[in-house]
Amino acid sequence: MSWLFSKQVVGAVLLLVLIGLGVYVYKRSQLASPPVVTEPTIEYQIIGQSVEGRNIMAYHFGTGPTELVFIGGIHGGYEWNSVLLAYTFVDYFKAHPESVPKNITVTVIPNLNPDGMYKVVGQEGLFEANQATTSKTVLATSRFNAHQVDLNRNFDCKWQARSTWQARPVSAGTAAFSEPEAMALRDFVLANRPQAVVFWHSQANAVYASECQNGILPVTLDIMTVYATASGYPAIQSFDAYPITGDAEGWLASINIPAITVELKNHETIEWSQNLAGVKALIDYFQ
Ligand SMILES: [Zn+2]
């Protein structure tokens, strides 16, 4: 009887110890576990630096083999709304990861010309550029990088040292890809070979195809039509308002990468619903 009693006592003690241990481990785990992260993390890389040493960032969404690249701000503060549009897409894809299908990676390079942007905004990260309070001279020069080069004349497609912007001459650099910002995009593109590239500019209110020496790529015509139809911007095959040399989209065409240029309506609005529809249609096209 006594051995049975002591066995029960031992059993009860053991049970109590086990319960105590369980409670202790549970409490410890509650204390030790990190707070639950509900916000999705954002993957980014620094693809290069500007003349004045500002980082040029690329944000990635999804991990699929088909990469679509969207670029804002090649014309700096003069077209700051293209940068704001691009950052709005960064926020959108961060909040809606499900909008990027499994086979696709969306890459957004919001600000290819951070020095030009800085001339207008004054402080990185702020979007207070105001056409009304910024002098016309500052605005016009904020189109260029810190070497006063028009980056969209610095690429290797019919490059010439002197190029044009509307009626005025602009510097295209000392050679194709003489500028670190153009180099950064070139190196990123050559390393990743995206399936399509979209440049946001302002303010011609249209979607343009691209070409260099060998005509427009068939996929370029397709995606121009897809983006234009979904967004409502007119589609224009060739930019013929004035001759352009050394443009980034032309260089992409020359290495068989389809590229289009989307020009917003003015220098102030991002036309969000139009561009969201355009980007979604483009993603559907490649899905
Ligand atoms: Zn532009």
mmCIF file of C-alpha atoms and ligand atoms in Angstrom:
data_model
loop_
_atom_site.group_PDB
_atom_site.id
_atom_site.type_symbol
_atom_site.label_atom_id
_atom_site.label_comp_id
_atom_site.label_asym_id
_atom_site.label_seq_id
_atom_site.Cartn_x
_atom_site.Cartn_y
_atom_site.Cartn_z
ATOM 1 C CA MET A 1 0.000 0.000 0.000
ATOM 2 C CA SER A 2 2.718 2.411 0.972
ATOM 3 C CA TRP A 3 4.653 1.755 -2.243
ATOM 4 C CA LEU A 4 1.481 2.454 -4.208
ATOM 5 C CA PHE A 5 0.887 5.677 -2.254
ATOM 6 C CA SER A 6 4.418 6.902 -2.812
ATOM 7 C CA LYS A 7 4.107 6.017 -6.504
ATOM 8 C CA GLN A 8 0.993 8.223 -6.695
ATOM 9 C CA VAL A 9 2.809 11.022 -4.893
ATOM 10 C CA VAL A 10 5.768 10.729 -7.211
ATOM 11 C CA GLY A 11 3.362 10.718 -10.174
ATOM 12 C CA ALA A 12 1.532 13.798 -8.902
ATOM 13 C CA VAL A 13 4.783 15.623 -8.202
ATOM 14 C CA LEU A 14 6.059 14.702 -11.644
ATOM 15 C CA LEU A 15 2.821 15.951 -13.213
ATOM 16 C CA LEU A 16 3.079 19.239 -11.310
ATOM 17 C CA VAL A 17 6.695 19.642 -12.364
ATOM 18 C CA LEU A 18 5.744 18.967 -15.987
ATOM 19 C CA ILE A 19 2.863 21.478 -15.853
ATOM 20 C CA GLY A 20 5.152 24.037 -14.229
ATOM 21 C CA LEU A 21 7.766 23.434 -16.893
ATOM 22 C CA GLY A 22 5.146 23.766 -19.615
ATOM 23 C CA VAL A 23 3.906 27.086 -18.216
ATOM 24 C CA TYR A 24 7.491 28.324 -17.866
ATOM 25 C CA VAL A 25 8.405 27.380 -21.449
ATOM 26 C CA TYR A 26 5.178 28.930 -22.751
ATOM 27 C CA LYS A 27 5.773 32.193 -20.871
ATOM 28 C CA ARG A 28 9.383 32.304 -22.026
ATOM 29 C CA SER A 29 8.345 31.749 -25.613
ATOM 30 C CA GLN A 30 5.775 34.562 -25.344
ATOM 31 C CA LEU A 31 8.481 36.868 -24.046
ATOM 32 C CA ALA A 32 11.115 35.804 -26.530
ATOM 33 C CA SER A 33 9.020 35.753 -29.715
ATOM 34 C CA PRO A 34 9.473 38.855 -31.862
ATOM 35 C CA PRO A 35 6.445 40.998 -32.675
ATOM 36 C CA VAL A 36 4.443 39.623 -35.602
ATOM 37 C CA VAL A 37 5.436 41.418 -38.802
ATOM 38 C CA THR A 38 2.387 41.924 -40.970
ATOM 39 C CA GLU A 39 3.945 44.426 -43.323
ATOM 40 C CA PRO A 40 5.623 42.793 -46.329
ATOM 41 C CA THR A 41 9.325 43.496 -46.630
ATOM 42 C CA ILE A 42 10.558 45.333 -49.670
ATOM 43 C CA GLU A 43 13.472 44.121 -51.707
ATOM 44 C CA TYR A 44 15.732 46.739 -53.213
ATOM 45 C CA GLN A 45 19.227 47.231 -54.534
ATOM 46 C CA ILE A 46 21.486 50.180 -55.232
ATOM 47 C CA ILE A 47 22.297 49.988 -58.938
ATOM 48 C CA GLY A 48 24.695 52.921 -59.009
ATOM 49 C CA GLN A 49 25.344 56.461 -57.868
ATOM 50 C CA SER A 50 24.856 59.874 -59.410
ATOM 51 C CA VAL A 51 27.639 62.383 -60.142
ATOM 52 C CA GLU A 52 27.097 63.880 -56.663
ATOM 53 C CA GLY A 53 27.035 60.460 -55.011
ATOM 54 C CA ARG A 54 23.311 59.951 -54.521
ATOM 55 C CA ASN A 55 22.131 56.345 -54.662
ATOM 56 C CA ILE A 56 20.105 55.107 -57.621
ATOM 57 C CA MET A 57 17.679 52.514 -56.292
ATOM 58 C CA ALA A 58 15.848 49.606 -57.884
ATOM 59 C CA TYR A 59 12.875 48.061 -56.042
ATOM 60 C CA HIS A 60 11.877 44.489 -56.867
ATOM 61 C CA PHE A 61 8.489 42.822 -56.512
ATOM 62 C CA GLY A 62 7.949 39.148 -57.253
ATOM 63 C CA THR A 63 10.598 36.639 -58.254
ATOM 64 C CA GLY A 64 9.487 35.406 -61.685
ATOM 65 C CA PRO A 65 11.856 35.002 -64.649
ATOM 66 C CA THR A 66 10.056 37.634 -66.781
ATOM 67 C CA GLU A 67 11.297 41.012 -65.601
ATOM 68 C CA LEU A 68 9.455 44.252 -66.382
ATOM 69 C CA VAL A 69 11.321 47.457 -65.538
ATOM 70 C CA PHE A 70 9.692 50.849 -64.890
ATOM 71 C CA ILE A 71 11.837 53.979 -64.724
ATOM 72 C CA GLY A 72 11.034 57.490 -63.561
ATOM 73 C CA GLY A 73 12.966 60.706 -63.300
ATOM 74 C CA ILE A 74 15.512 60.445 -66.092
ATOM 75 C CA HIS A 75 14.782 64.160 -66.597
ATOM 76 C CA GLY A 76 15.133 65.029 -62.931
ATOM 77 C CA GLY A 77 13.204 67.749 -61.174
ATOM 78 C CA TYR A 78 11.839 69.137 -64.438
ATOM 79 C CA GLU A 79 9.686 65.977 -64.632
ATOM 80 C CA TRP A 80 9.376 65.317 -60.890
ATOM 81 C CA ASN A 81 5.856 63.944 -61.342
ATOM 82 C CA SER A 82 7.362 60.925 -63.142
ATOM 83 C CA VAL A 83 9.361 60.229 -59.946
ATOM 84 C CA LEU A 84 6.277 60.614 -57.786
ATOM 85 C CA LEU A 85 4.349 58.249 -60.074
ATOM 86 C CA ALA A 86 7.145 55.665 -59.818
ATOM 87 C CA TYR A 87 7.267 55.888 -56.000
ATOM 88 C CA THR A 88 3.482 55.548 -55.914
ATOM 89 C CA PHE A 89 3.924 52.269 -57.800
ATOM 90 C CA VAL A 90 6.561 51.171 -55.249
ATOM 91 C CA ASP A 91 3.952 51.727 -52.511
ATOM 92 C CA TYR A 92 1.289 49.993 -54.575
ATOM 93 C CA PHE A 93 3.293 46.830 -55.254
ATOM 94 C CA LYS A 94 4.426 46.733 -51.629
ATOM 95 C CA ALA A 95 0.790 46.809 -50.499
ATOM 96 C CA HIS A 96 -0.421 44.446 -53.249
ATOM 97 C CA PRO A 97 2.174 41.710 -53.756
ATOM 98 C CA GLU A 98 -0.592 39.513 -55.222
ATOM 99 C CA SER A 99 -0.737 41.821 -58.246
ATOM 100 C CA VAL A 100 2.582 40.427 -59.502
ATOM 101 C CA PRO A 101 2.016 36.968 -61.078
ATOM 102 C CA LYS A 102 4.384 34.072 -60.321
ATOM 103 C CA ASN A 103 6.220 34.280 -63.654
ATOM 104 C CA ILE A 104 6.970 38.016 -63.339
ATOM 105 C CA THR A 105 9.362 40.286 -61.485
ATOM 106 C CA VAL A 106 8.423 43.965 -61.445
ATOM 107 C CA THR A 107 11.370 46.315 -60.961
ATOM 108 C CA VAL A 108 10.844 50.028 -60.325
ATOM 109 C CA ILE A 109 13.731 52.499 -60.614
ATOM 110 C CA PRO A 110 11.924 55.613 -59.396
ATOM 111 C CA ASN A 111 14.624 58.230 -59.792
ATOM 112 C CA LEU A 112 17.354 57.741 -62.389
ATOM 113 C CA ASN A 113 18.557 61.339 -62.073
ATOM 114 C CA PRO A 114 18.608 62.113 -58.322
ATOM 115 C CA ASP A 115 20.934 65.124 -58.739
ATOM 116 C CA GLY A 116 18.506 66.738 -61.192
ATOM 117 C CA MET A 117 15.669 66.010 -58.792
ATOM 118 C CA TYR A 118 17.660 67.543 -55.937
ATOM 119 C CA LYS A 119 17.983 70.843 -57.826
ATOM 120 C CA VAL A 120 14.231 71.353 -57.522
ATOM 121 C CA VAL A 121 13.250 69.488 -54.409
ATOM 122 C CA GLY A 122 16.257 70.581 -52.353
ATOM 123 C CA GLN A 123 15.949 67.707 -49.954
ATOM 124 C CA GLU A 124 15.806 64.075 -50.963
ATOM 125 C CA GLY A 125 12.614 62.255 -50.204
ATOM 126 C CA LEU A 126 10.408 65.345 -50.295
ATOM 127 C CA PHE A 127 7.986 66.024 -53.088
ATOM 128 C CA GLU A 128 7.363 69.697 -52.730
ATOM 129 C CA ALA A 129 8.532 70.741 -56.135
ATOM 130 C CA ASN A 130 6.289 73.529 -57.158
ATOM 131 C CA GLN A 131 6.267 74.949 -60.645
ATOM 132 C CA ALA A 132 4.833 78.211 -59.368
ATOM 133 C CA THR A 133 7.606 78.927 -56.872
ATOM 134 C CA THR A 134 10.572 77.373 -58.670
ATOM 135 C CA SER A 135 12.256 79.683 -61.150
ATOM 136 C CA LYS A 136 12.109 78.694 -64.796
ATOM 137 C CA THR A 137 15.911 78.567 -65.002
ATOM 138 C CA VAL A 138 16.192 76.137 -62.085
ATOM 139 C CA LEU A 139 13.414 74.025 -63.494
ATOM 140 C CA ALA A 140 15.011 73.821 -66.922
ATOM 141 C CA THR A 141 18.467 72.919 -65.564
ATOM 142 C CA SER A 142 16.974 70.371 -63.187
ATOM 143 C CA ARG A 143 16.308 68.269 -66.262
ATOM 144 C CA PHE A 144 20.068 67.585 -66.480
ATOM 145 C CA ASN A 145 22.434 65.716 -64.166
ATOM 146 C CA ALA A 146 25.162 67.508 -62.161
ATOM 147 C CA HIS A 147 27.398 67.599 -65.277
ATOM 148 C CA GLN A 148 24.563 69.481 -67.059
ATOM 149 C CA VAL A 149 24.121 66.472 -69.337
ATOM 150 C CA ASP A 150 20.709 65.430 -70.637
ATOM 151 C CA LEU A 151 20.823 61.769 -69.582
ATOM 152 C CA ASN A 152 18.311 60.769 -72.233
ATOM 153 C CA ARG A 153 20.874 61.805 -74.865
ATOM 154 C CA ASN A 154 23.782 59.876 -73.270
ATOM 155 C CA PHE A 155 22.941 56.345 -74.447
ATOM 156 C CA ASP A 156 24.518 54.404 -77.259
ATOM 157 C CA CYS A 157 22.038 54.940 -80.084
ATOM 158 C CA LYS A 158 23.081 57.467 -82.739
ATOM 159 C CA TRP A 159 24.974 59.268 -79.955
ATOM 160 C CA GLN A 160 26.309 62.787 -80.660
ATOM 161 C CA ALA A 161 27.982 65.174 -78.203
ATOM 162 C CA ARG A 162 25.498 67.918 -79.050
ATOM 163 C CA SER A 163 21.852 66.985 -79.124
ATOM 164 C CA THR A 164 18.573 68.850 -78.917
ATOM 165 C CA TRP A 165 15.699 69.421 -76.550
ATOM 166 C CA GLN A 166 12.884 71.135 -78.386
ATOM 167 C CA ALA A 167 14.609 74.065 -80.112
ATOM 168 C CA ARG A 168 17.656 74.243 -77.827
ATOM 169 C CA PRO A 169 20.984 72.431 -77.895
ATOM 170 C CA VAL A 170 21.793 70.152 -74.940
ATOM 171 C CA SER A 171 24.945 68.355 -73.850
ATOM 172 C CA ALA A 172 24.880 64.605 -74.386
ATOM 173 C CA GLY A 173 28.086 63.981 -72.408
ATOM 174 C CA THR A 174 31.624 63.345 -73.594
ATOM 175 C CA ALA A 175 30.781 59.888 -74.972
ATOM 176 C CA ALA A 176 27.889 57.420 -74.891
ATOM 177 C CA PHE A 177 27.571 56.264 -71.268
ATOM 178 C CA SER A 178 29.987 58.922 -69.990
ATOM 179 C CA GLU A 179 27.536 59.639 -67.145
ATOM 180 C CA PRO A 180 27.319 57.407 -64.053
ATOM 181 C CA GLU A 181 23.499 57.448 -64.103
ATOM 182 C CA ALA A 182 23.386 56.133 -67.699
ATOM 183 C CA MET A 183 26.106 53.605 -66.822
ATOM 184 C CA ALA A 184 24.041 52.359 -63.870
ATOM 185 C CA LEU A 185 21.035 51.673 -66.073
ATOM 186 C CA ARG A 186 23.174 50.099 -68.816
ATOM 187 C CA ASP A 187 24.861 47.729 -66.352
ATOM 188 C CA PHE A 188 21.568 46.797 -64.706
ATOM 189 C CA VAL A 189 19.913 46.083 -68.058
ATOM 190 C CA LEU A 190 22.845 44.053 -69.410
ATOM 191 C CA ALA A 191 23.016 41.994 -66.201
ATOM 192 C CA ASN A 192 19.265 41.307 -66.050
ATOM 193 C CA ARG A 193 18.029 41.429 -69.680
ATOM 194 C CA PRO A 194 14.455 42.542 -68.860
ATOM 195 C CA GLN A 195 11.616 41.563 -71.212
ATOM 196 C CA ALA A 196 10.323 45.136 -71.365
ATOM 197 C CA VAL A 197 11.206 48.603 -70.102
ATOM 198 C CA VAL A 198 8.843 51.526 -69.556
ATOM 199 C CA PHE A 199 10.091 55.110 -69.080
ATOM 200 C CA TRP A 200 7.829 57.683 -67.469
ATOM 201 C CA HIS A 201 8.306 61.276 -68.654
ATOM 202 C CA SER A 202 6.176 64.399 -68.913
ATOM 203 C CA GLN A 203 4.444 66.238 -70.567
ATOM 204 C CA ALA A 204 3.607 65.093 -74.119
ATOM 205 C CA ASN A 205 0.478 63.082 -73.189
ATOM 206 C CA ALA A 206 1.224 59.975 -75.258
ATOM 207 C CA VAL A 207 2.765 56.508 -75.320
ATOM 208 C CA TYR A 208 5.690 56.174 -77.727
ATOM 209 C CA ALA A 209 7.352 53.118 -79.254
ATOM 210 C CA SER A 210 11.153 53.049 -79.626
ATOM 211 C CA GLU A 211 13.706 52.301 -82.301
ATOM 212 C CA CYS A 212 17.329 52.880 -83.160
ATOM 213 C CA GLN A 213 18.560 51.740 -86.568
ATOM 214 C CA ASN A 214 16.499 48.648 -87.292
ATOM 215 C CA GLY A 215 12.899 49.706 -86.902
ATOM 216 C CA ILE A 216 10.427 49.077 -84.100
ATOM 217 C CA LEU A 217 10.454 45.641 -82.453
ATOM 218 C CA PRO A 218 7.109 43.773 -82.820
ATOM 219 C CA VAL A 219 6.753 43.389 -79.023
ATOM 220 C CA THR A 220 7.407 47.131 -78.637
ATOM 221 C CA LEU A 221 4.438 47.867 -80.915
ATOM 222 C CA ASP A 222 2.332 45.394 -78.921
ATOM 223 C CA ILE A 223 3.134 46.879 -75.523
ATOM 224 C CA MET A 224 2.728 50.436 -76.786
ATOM 225 C CA THR A 225 -0.793 49.512 -77.910
ATOM 226 C CA VAL A 226 -1.540 47.568 -74.712
ATOM 227 C CA TYR A 227 -0.463 50.427 -72.413
ATOM 228 C CA ALA A 228 -2.103 53.112 -74.570
ATOM 229 C CA THR A 229 -5.402 51.248 -74.855
ATOM 230 C CA ALA A 230 -5.643 50.533 -71.126
ATOM 231 C CA SER A 231 -4.503 53.983 -69.995
ATOM 232 C CA GLY A 232 -6.223 56.113 -72.598
ATOM 233 C CA TYR A 233 -3.055 57.939 -73.717
ATOM 234 C CA PRO A 234 -2.721 58.211 -77.498
ATOM 235 C CA ALA A 235 -0.209 55.775 -79.057
ATOM 236 C CA ILE A 236 2.459 57.290 -81.290
ATOM 237 C CA GLN A 237 4.937 55.078 -83.127
ATOM 238 C CA SER A 238 7.678 57.631 -83.717
ATOM 239 C CA PHE A 239 8.582 60.739 -81.782
ATOM 240 C CA ASP A 240 9.113 63.241 -84.589
ATOM 241 C CA ALA A 241 8.639 66.620 -82.898
ATOM 242 C CA TYR A 242 12.426 67.167 -83.135
ATOM 243 C CA PRO A 243 15.436 64.919 -83.746
ATOM 244 C CA ILE A 244 16.699 62.990 -80.707
ATOM 245 C CA THR A 245 20.028 61.200 -80.399
ATOM 246 C CA GLY A 246 21.376 58.976 -77.645
ATOM 247 C CA ASP A 247 18.009 58.195 -76.029
ATOM 248 C CA ALA A 248 17.761 55.318 -73.564
ATOM 249 C CA GLU A 249 14.761 53.651 -75.215
ATOM 250 C CA GLY A 250 16.529 53.736 -78.593
ATOM 251 C CA TRP A 251 19.559 52.014 -77.058
ATOM 252 C CA LEU A 252 17.272 49.317 -75.604
ATOM 253 C CA ALA A 253 15.726 48.803 -79.061
ATOM 254 C CA SER A 254 19.243 48.422 -80.485
ATOM 255 C CA ILE A 255 19.898 45.502 -78.123
ATOM 256 C CA ASN A 256 16.466 43.956 -78.838
ATOM 257 C CA ILE A 257 14.782 44.922 -75.575
ATOM 258 C CA PRO A 258 11.275 46.315 -76.106
ATOM 259 C CA ALA A 259 10.897 49.757 -74.536
ATOM 260 C CA ILE A 260 8.167 52.373 -74.491
ATOM 261 C CA THR A 261 7.970 55.938 -73.244
ATOM 262 C CA VAL A 262 4.879 57.099 -71.393
ATOM 263 C CA GLU A 263 4.538 60.887 -71.290
ATOM 264 C CA LEU A 264 2.212 62.257 -68.610
ATOM 265 C CA LYS A 265 -0.135 65.109 -69.539
ATOM 266 C CA ASN A 266 1.617 67.888 -67.627
ATOM 267 C CA HIS A 267 4.457 68.368 -65.124
ATOM 268 C CA GLU A 268 2.251 68.115 -62.033
ATOM 269 C CA THR A 269 -0.145 65.169 -62.022
ATOM 270 C CA ILE A 270 0.567 61.436 -61.912
ATOM 271 C CA GLU A 271 -2.686 60.316 -63.577
ATOM 272 C CA TRP A 272 -2.734 57.355 -61.246
ATOM 273 C CA SER A 273 -5.774 55.426 -62.441
ATOM 274 C CA GLN A 274 -4.654 55.721 -66.070
ATOM 275 C CA ASN A 275 -1.148 54.464 -65.345
ATOM 276 C CA LEU A 276 -2.307 51.747 -62.965
ATOM 277 C CA ALA A 277 -4.544 50.443 -65.765
ATOM 278 C CA GLY A 278 -1.618 50.637 -68.213
ATOM 279 C CA VAL A 279 0.780 48.776 -65.917
ATOM 280 C CA LYS A 280 -1.810 46.112 -65.048
ATOM 281 C CA ALA A 281 -2.486 45.546 -68.757
ATOM 282 C CA LEU A 282 1.239 45.206 -69.391
ATOM 283 C CA ILE A 283 1.578 42.648 -66.583
ATOM 284 C CA ASP A 284 -1.383 40.716 -68.073
ATOM 285 C CA TYR A 285 0.300 40.794 -71.484
ATOM 286 C CA PHE A 286 3.411 39.092 -70.097
ATOM 287 C CA GLN A 287 1.593 36.711 -67.736
HETATM 288 ZN ZN ZN B 1 11.559 63.688 -70.308
#
